[in-house]
Tab-separated table of C-alpha atoms in Angstrom:
chain	number	residue	atom	x	y	z
A	22	MET	CA	26.056	117.045	142.471
A	23	PRO	CA	29.040	114.756	142.051
A	24	VAL	CA	31.378	115.885	140.067
A	25	ARG	CA	34.556	113.364	138.831
A	26	ILE	CA	38.020	114.926	137.118
A	27	GLY	CA	40.340	112.079	136.618
A	28	LYS	CA	40.326	109.871	139.366
A	29	ILE	CA	39.131	112.843	142.067
A	30	GLU	CA	35.478	113.216	143.013
A	31	LEU	CA	35.040	116.754	143.828
A	32	ILE	CA	31.881	116.303	146.582
A	33	GLY	CA	31.992	119.663	148.165
A	34	LEU	CA	31.137	121.401	145.344
A	35	THR	CA	29.236	124.697	145.969
A	36	ASN	CA	28.962	126.380	142.534
A	37	ILE	CA	29.107	125.467	139.224
A	38	TYR	CA	28.045	126.595	135.784
A	39	THR	CA	28.803	126.242	132.183
A	40	GLU	CA	29.747	129.439	130.078
A	41	ASP	CA	28.720	128.772	126.144
A	42	ALA	CA	29.694	131.065	123.321
A	43	ARG	CA	30.154	131.182	119.375
A	44	ASN	CA	32.478	132.356	118.020
A	45	LEU	CA	31.185	135.360	115.585
A	46	VAL	CA	33.170	137.524	113.218
A	47	GLN	CA	31.344	140.866	112.772
A	48	GLN	CA	31.677	142.333	108.808
A	49	ARG	CA	30.219	145.749	108.660
A	50	VAL	CA	28.854	146.624	105.337
A	51	PRO	CA	29.614	150.210	104.207
A	52	GLY	CA	26.259	152.123	103.668
A	53	GLN	CA	23.911	149.628	104.938
A	54	ALA	CA	22.288	149.408	108.046
A	55	GLY	CA	23.147	146.188	110.350
A	56	SER	CA	26.224	144.155	110.217
A	57	VAL	CA	27.061	140.688	108.969
A	58	PHE	CA	27.985	137.555	111.091
A	59	GLN	CA	30.286	135.164	110.013
A	60	ASP	CA	30.188	132.090	112.070
A	61	LEU	CA	33.132	130.171	113.126
A	62	GLY	CA	31.897	127.527	115.353
A	63	ARG	CA	31.211	127.583	118.571
A	64	GLU	CA	33.751	127.925	121.637
A	65	PRO	CA	34.911	125.048	123.879
A	66	VAL	CA	32.716	124.614	126.786
A	67	THR	CA	33.973	126.114	129.844
A	68	ILE	CA	32.728	124.944	132.897
A	69	VAL	CA	33.240	126.666	136.799
A	70	MET	CA	33.275	125.175	139.981
A	71	GLU	CA	33.928	126.562	143.793
A	72	GLY	CA	33.413	124.328	146.326
A	73	ILE	CA	35.661	123.271	149.212
A	74	LEU	CA	37.934	120.172	148.483
A	75	LEU	CA	38.199	117.479	151.279
A	76	GLY	CA	38.646	113.913	151.857
A	77	GLU	CA	41.164	111.207	152.880
A	78	ASP	CA	44.309	112.461	150.730
A	79	THR	CA	43.359	116.187	150.300
A	80	LEU	CA	46.912	117.056	149.477
A	81	GLY	CA	47.611	114.289	146.934
A	82	ALA	CA	44.591	114.964	145.050
A	83	LEU	CA	45.978	118.739	144.961
A	84	GLU	CA	48.742	117.827	143.594
A	85	GLN	CA	47.348	116.101	140.557
A	86	LEU	CA	45.054	119.246	139.759
A	87	ARG	CA	48.220	121.264	140.078
A	88	THR	CA	50.351	119.047	137.497
A	89	ALA	CA	47.591	118.557	135.202
A	90	GLN	CA	46.912	122.231	134.939
A	91	MET	CA	50.946	122.616	134.428
A	92	LYS	CA	51.410	120.508	132.028
A	93	ALA	CA	47.910	120.960	130.071
A	94	THR	CA	46.968	117.152	130.711
A	95	PRO	CA	43.689	116.421	129.762
A	96	MET	CA	41.461	114.525	132.229
A	97	SER	CA	38.756	112.621	132.293
A	98	PHE	CA	35.649	114.828	133.231
A	99	ALA	CA	31.896	113.247	134.546
A	100	ALA	CA	29.215	114.590	136.036
A	101	ASP	CA	25.206	113.855	136.443
A	102	ALA	CA	23.917	116.850	135.295
A	103	VAL	CA	25.803	120.055	134.078
A	104	ALA	CA	23.541	122.477	131.874
A	105	GLY	CA	24.553	122.501	128.282
A	106	ALA	CA	27.198	120.545	128.760
A	107	ASP	CA	28.267	116.768	127.411
A	108	LEU	CA	31.992	116.504	127.850
A	109	THR	CA	34.286	113.795	128.509
A	110	ASP	CA	37.821	115.217	128.705
A	111	VAL	CA	38.880	118.850	129.979
A	112	LEU	CA	41.791	120.936	130.515
A	113	ILE	CA	42.204	122.880	133.161
A	114	ALA	CA	42.728	126.267	132.508
A	115	ASP	CA	42.805	127.858	135.805
A	116	PHE	CA	43.142	126.270	139.474
A	117	GLN	CA	43.279	128.415	142.465
A	118	VAL	CA	42.867	127.057	146.068
A	119	ARG	CA	42.837	128.705	149.411
A	120	GLN	CA	43.059	126.518	153.077
A	121	LEU	CA	40.462	127.014	155.407
A	122	ALA	CA	41.697	128.510	158.902
A	123	GLY	CA	40.996	126.269	161.443
A	124	HIS	CA	40.563	123.173	159.169
A	125	GLU	CA	44.088	121.101	158.766
A	126	SER	CA	42.915	119.370	155.606
A	127	ARG	CA	40.200	121.517	154.221
A	128	TYR	CA	40.698	123.830	151.534
A	129	SER	CA	37.967	126.345	149.266
A	130	PHE	CA	39.058	125.920	145.460
A	131	PHE	CA	38.198	128.102	141.911
A	132	LEU	CA	38.114	125.424	138.695
A	133	LYS	CA	37.796	125.905	135.183
A	134	VAL	CA	38.050	123.461	132.956
A	135	LYS	CA	37.441	123.699	129.279
A	136	GLU	CA	36.858	120.979	126.593
A	137	TYR	CA	38.972	119.350	125.343
A	138	VAL	CA	38.894	117.659	121.630
A	139	GLU	CA	41.731	115.555	120.442
A	140	PRO	CA	43.345	116.812	117.499
A	141	PRO	CA	43.076	115.472	114.101
A	142	PRO	CA	46.087	113.874	112.924
A	143	ALA	CA	48.870	115.677	110.270
A	144	GLU	CA	47.367	115.130	107.254
A	145	ASP	CA	51.173	113.449	106.466
A	146	ALA	CA	50.513	111.461	109.566
A	147	GLY	CA	50.871	107.902	107.656
A	148	ALA	CA	53.405	109.365	105.353
A	149	ALA	CA	56.600	108.642	107.866
A	150	ALA	CA	55.764	104.745	108.089
A	151	VAL	CA	55.000	104.614	104.377
A	152	ASN	CA	58.308	106.338	103.506
A	153	GLU	CA	60.051	104.004	106.295
A	154	ALA	CA	58.515	100.764	104.134
A	155	VAL	CA	59.385	102.150	100.937
A	156	ALA	CA	63.183	102.892	101.953
A	157	GLU	CA	63.651	99.322	103.420
A	158	ASP	CA	62.149	97.983	100.420
A	159	ALA	CA	64.936	99.805	98.311
A	160	ALA	CA	67.431	98.812	100.427
A	161	SER	CA	66.395	95.091	100.586
A	162	TRP	CA	66.256	95.528	96.448
A	163	ALA	CA	69.605	97.020	96.136
A	164	GLU	CA	71.230	94.465	98.514
A	165	GLY	CA	69.379	91.403	96.393
A	166	SER	CA	70.765	93.127	93.169
A	167	VAL	CA	74.428	93.752	94.664
A	168	ALA	CA	74.353	90.051	95.973
A	169	ALA	CA	73.183	88.427	92.512
A	170	ALA	CA	75.726	90.722	90.626
A	171	GLY	CA	78.314	89.253	92.398
A	172	VAL	CA	77.234	85.589	91.682
A	173	LEU	CA	77.426	86.172	88.370
A	174	GLN	CA	80.845	87.174	88.652
A	175	ASP	CA	81.886	84.448	91.248
A	176	PRO	CA	79.323	81.188	90.057
A	177	ASP	CA	81.433	79.332	92.700
A	178	SER	CA	79.813	82.036	95.472
A	179	LEU	CA	76.116	80.893	94.864
A	180	MET	CA	75.149	78.987	97.888
A	181	ASP	CA	76.860	80.894	100.373
A	182	ALA	CA	75.394	84.131	99.079
A	183	VAL	CA	72.192	82.562	98.844
A	184	GLU	CA	72.239	80.812	102.637
A	185	SER	CA	73.118	84.961	103.414
A	186	ASN	CA	70.616	86.394	101.037
A	187	PRO	CA	67.907	84.448	99.476
A	188	GLU	CA	66.192	87.572	97.436
A	189	LEU	CA	69.211	87.456	95.242
A	190	LEU	CA	67.443	84.340	93.820
A	191	GLY	CA	64.618	87.151	92.412
A	192	HIS	CA	66.849	89.330	90.753
A	193	LEU	CA	68.485	86.463	88.464
A	194	SER	CA	66.435	85.191	85.551
A	195	PRO	CA	65.769	81.356	84.852
A	196	ASP	CA	68.433	81.360	82.483
A	197	GLU	CA	71.325	83.534	84.527
A	198	LEU	CA	70.748	81.242	87.610
A	199	GLY	CA	70.794	77.795	85.051
A	200	SER	CA	74.055	79.242	83.878
A	201	VAL	CA	75.728	80.079	86.752
A	202	VAL	CA	74.634	76.224	88.550
A	203	ASN	CA	75.660	74.930	85.379
A	204	GLN	CA	79.413	76.492	85.890
A	205	THR	CA	79.661	75.293	89.117
A	206	LYS	CA	77.921	72.158	89.300
A	207	GLY	CA	81.122	70.272	89.985
A	208	ASN	CA	81.133	72.046	93.632
A	209	LEU	CA	77.246	71.650	93.889
A	210	SER	CA	75.372	68.442	95.779
A	211	GLY	CA	72.060	66.895	95.490
A	212	LYS	CA	71.478	68.702	98.910
A	213	ASN	CA	72.751	71.938	97.450
A	214	PHE	CA	70.884	71.322	94.325
A	215	GLY	CA	67.454	70.710	96.726
A	216	THR	CA	68.346	73.648	98.575
A	217	LEU	CA	68.390	75.905	95.875
A	218	LEU	CA	65.112	74.654	94.821
A	219	GLY	CA	63.227	75.176	97.987
A	220	SER	CA	64.859	79.023	98.135
A	221	LEU	CA	64.071	79.700	94.513
A	222	GLY	CA	59.972	78.580	95.570
A	223	LYS	CA	60.612	81.076	98.486
A	224	VAL	CA	61.527	83.612	96.386
A	225	ASN	CA	60.106	83.421	92.937
A	226	PRO	CA	57.910	79.758	92.559
A	227	GLU	CA	57.271	80.945	88.654
A	228	ALA	CA	60.937	81.038	87.768
A	229	ILE	CA	61.290	77.002	88.823
A	230	GLY	CA	59.920	75.950	85.435
A	231	GLY	CA	62.444	78.326	83.504
A	232	PHE	CA	65.328	77.255	85.962
A	233	VAL	CA	64.842	72.962	85.223
A	234	ASN	CA	64.025	73.800	81.877
A	235	SER	CA	67.888	75.750	81.801
A	236	LEU	CA	69.260	72.931	83.221
A	237	LYS	CA	67.688	70.349	80.763
A	238	GLN	CA	68.724	71.815	77.846
A	239	ALA	CA	72.373	72.197	79.294
A	240	GLY	CA	72.052	68.250	79.715
A	241	SER	CA	73.042	68.949	83.505
A	242	LEU	CA	69.679	67.639	85.066
A	243	GLY	CA	69.875	64.198	84.762
A	244	GLU	CA	73.469	64.777	87.060
A	245	PHE	CA	71.759	66.420	89.572
A	246	ILE	CA	68.701	64.131	89.692
A	247	GLN	CA	71.290	61.428	89.658
A	248	LYS	CA	72.989	62.967	92.509
A	249	LEU	CA	69.768	63.511	94.669
A	250	ALA	CA	69.521	59.640	94.084
A	251	THR	CA	72.838	58.420	95.573
A	252	GLU	CA	72.822	61.161	98.363
A	253	GLY	CA	68.788	60.377	99.365
A	254	VAL	CA	67.848	63.805	99.496
A	255	ASN	CA	64.170	63.956	99.556
A	256	VAL	CA	63.465	67.122	97.785
A	257	LEU	CA	59.685	67.584	98.465
A	258	GLN	CA	60.643	67.728	102.379
A	259	LEU	CA	62.657	70.764	101.534
A	260	VAL	CA	59.593	72.438	99.769
A	261	LYS	CA	57.183	71.488	102.052
A	262	GLY	CA	54.524	74.040	102.702
A	263	LEU	CA	55.523	76.182	99.600
A	264	ASN	CA	53.068	77.070	97.518
A	265	LEU	CA	54.130	76.207	94.184
A	266	GLY	CA	51.655	76.292	91.940
A	267	ALA	CA	52.027	74.921	88.562
A	268	ALA	CA	55.902	74.102	89.778
A	269	LEU	CA	55.109	71.320	92.590
A	270	LYS	CA	54.381	68.971	89.731
A	271	LEU	CA	58.073	69.408	87.975
A	272	ILE	CA	59.331	69.024	91.755
A	273	LYS	CA	57.008	66.061	91.918
A	274	ALA	CA	58.890	64.519	88.899
A	275	ILE	CA	62.478	65.444	89.829
A	276	ALA	CA	61.764	63.753	93.285
A	277	GLY	CA	59.988	60.899	91.394
A	278	ALA	CA	62.583	60.004	89.419
A	279	GLY	CA	65.505	60.915	91.986
A	280	ASP	CA	63.368	58.084	94.157
A	281	PHE	CA	63.738	55.851	91.156
A	282	LEU	CA	67.350	56.029	90.443
A	283	SER	CA	67.746	55.618	94.296
A	284	LYS	CA	65.870	52.124	94.193
A	285	LEU	CA	67.454	50.794	91.180
A	286	GLN	CA	71.184	51.734	92.752
A	287	ASN	CA	70.076	49.278	95.308
A	288	VAL	CA	68.553	46.774	93.246
A	289	VAL	CA	71.832	47.323	90.841
A	290	ASP	CA	74.046	46.784	94.341
A	291	LYS	CA	72.364	43.675	95.258
A	292	ALA	CA	72.705	41.833	92.118
A	293	LYS	CA	76.501	42.818	91.891
A	294	ALA	CA	77.006	41.437	95.290
A	295	VAL	CA	74.974	37.907	94.527
A	296	GLY	CA	76.855	38.001	91.475
A	297	ASP	CA	80.513	38.481	93.446
A	298	SER	CA	79.004	35.420	96.081
A	299	VAL	CA	78.288	33.014	93.190
A	300	GLY	CA	81.215	33.891	91.223
A	301	ASP	CA	83.406	32.739	94.557
A	302	PHE	CA	81.465	29.604	95.060
A	303	ASP	CA	83.472	26.153	94.383
A	304	PRO	CA	81.008	23.612	94.556
A	305	LEU	CA	83.431	20.993	94.676
A	306	GLY	CA	84.929	22.682	97.759
A	307	PRO	CA	83.645	20.651	100.796
A	308	ILE	CA	85.075	17.596	98.632
A	309	LYS	CA	88.525	18.744	98.455
A	310	ALA	CA	88.246	19.942	102.395
A	311	LEU	CA	87.212	16.649	102.992
A	312	GLU	CA	90.067	15.010	100.939
A	313	GLU	CA	92.806	17.515	102.671
A	314	GLU	CA	91.388	16.128	106.088
A	315	MET	CA	92.353	12.638	104.949
A	316	LYS	CA	95.790	12.960	103.651
A	317	SER	CA	96.284	14.792	107.341
C-alpha cells in the first residue's frame, strides 16, 4: 500500500491502521440511571504506520521526517487506501527508528501522524492592515492640512508647496486658492497657472469651476489667459488623461481663449512689421541713388 508523506514514499510498510475517536463528555444526572453525553466533535484522525525504510537516500528521508517532527511542520499526505481517513496534511506526532543489523541503509520505523487542519484566521486578522491604512490616510491628511495652512500664510510658496505635496490643494476651498493665487499672481507664469489647474484636476476637479470663478471676480483671469497665450502654453496638454467632468468645458474655454489671443498677437506682430517696412520705404530712393552716382 504506497503511502507518500511530503516527498517521501514509504514503500516498505508492513502495518498501517487508523485511530478514530469522538470527544464525548459524560454528564451524570443525579438520581437517574445512565448518563448524558455531550458531543464536542471528533478527534483528529490518527494514522499509525510501521515498516522498513529503504531506498537511495534513506538518511535524507530520515532527516526530513525528524525535522518535521521536531518543528511540528505540516506535511502533505497521500495514500491509495486508508480505512476511514481522507487526509491531505498531517503532523508527525511520534517517530521511532531502529537500524537493522547487517544492513547499512535499512531501518525499521514506527510513525504516528495526526490529521492537520489549518487554524481559522483570528477575528482581528484584517484589523492590522485596516489600522495601518487608516493611519497612513490620517498622516497624509494631516500633512496636506499643514501644507495648506503654510500656503495661506505665505502665498509666494504656493508652487513649491504644490510640487512637494499636491494633496494640499484638497484642503483649500476654491475661494482660498483663488485668494492665494491673486496675492502672488505677479510671480506666477502661464506655465505655473496651467500646472496649478492640472494638479487641482488630479486632486479635486470639482473645485476648478469655483477657483476660476474666484479669479474672474478678482479680475485676474484675463491676465492669466494672456500669460498662457504669450508663453504658448497648451493647458489641455497639462490636464490630458484626467477625468475633469463638467470642468473640462471650462478648461477648453480657457485654452481656446489663450489660443485666440496667441494668434491675434501673431497677426498684430506681423502687421506691425509690415507697417515699419512701409514707413521706412522711400519711393524716390532709386532715383536719388542714380543722381548721386552721376554726380560722382
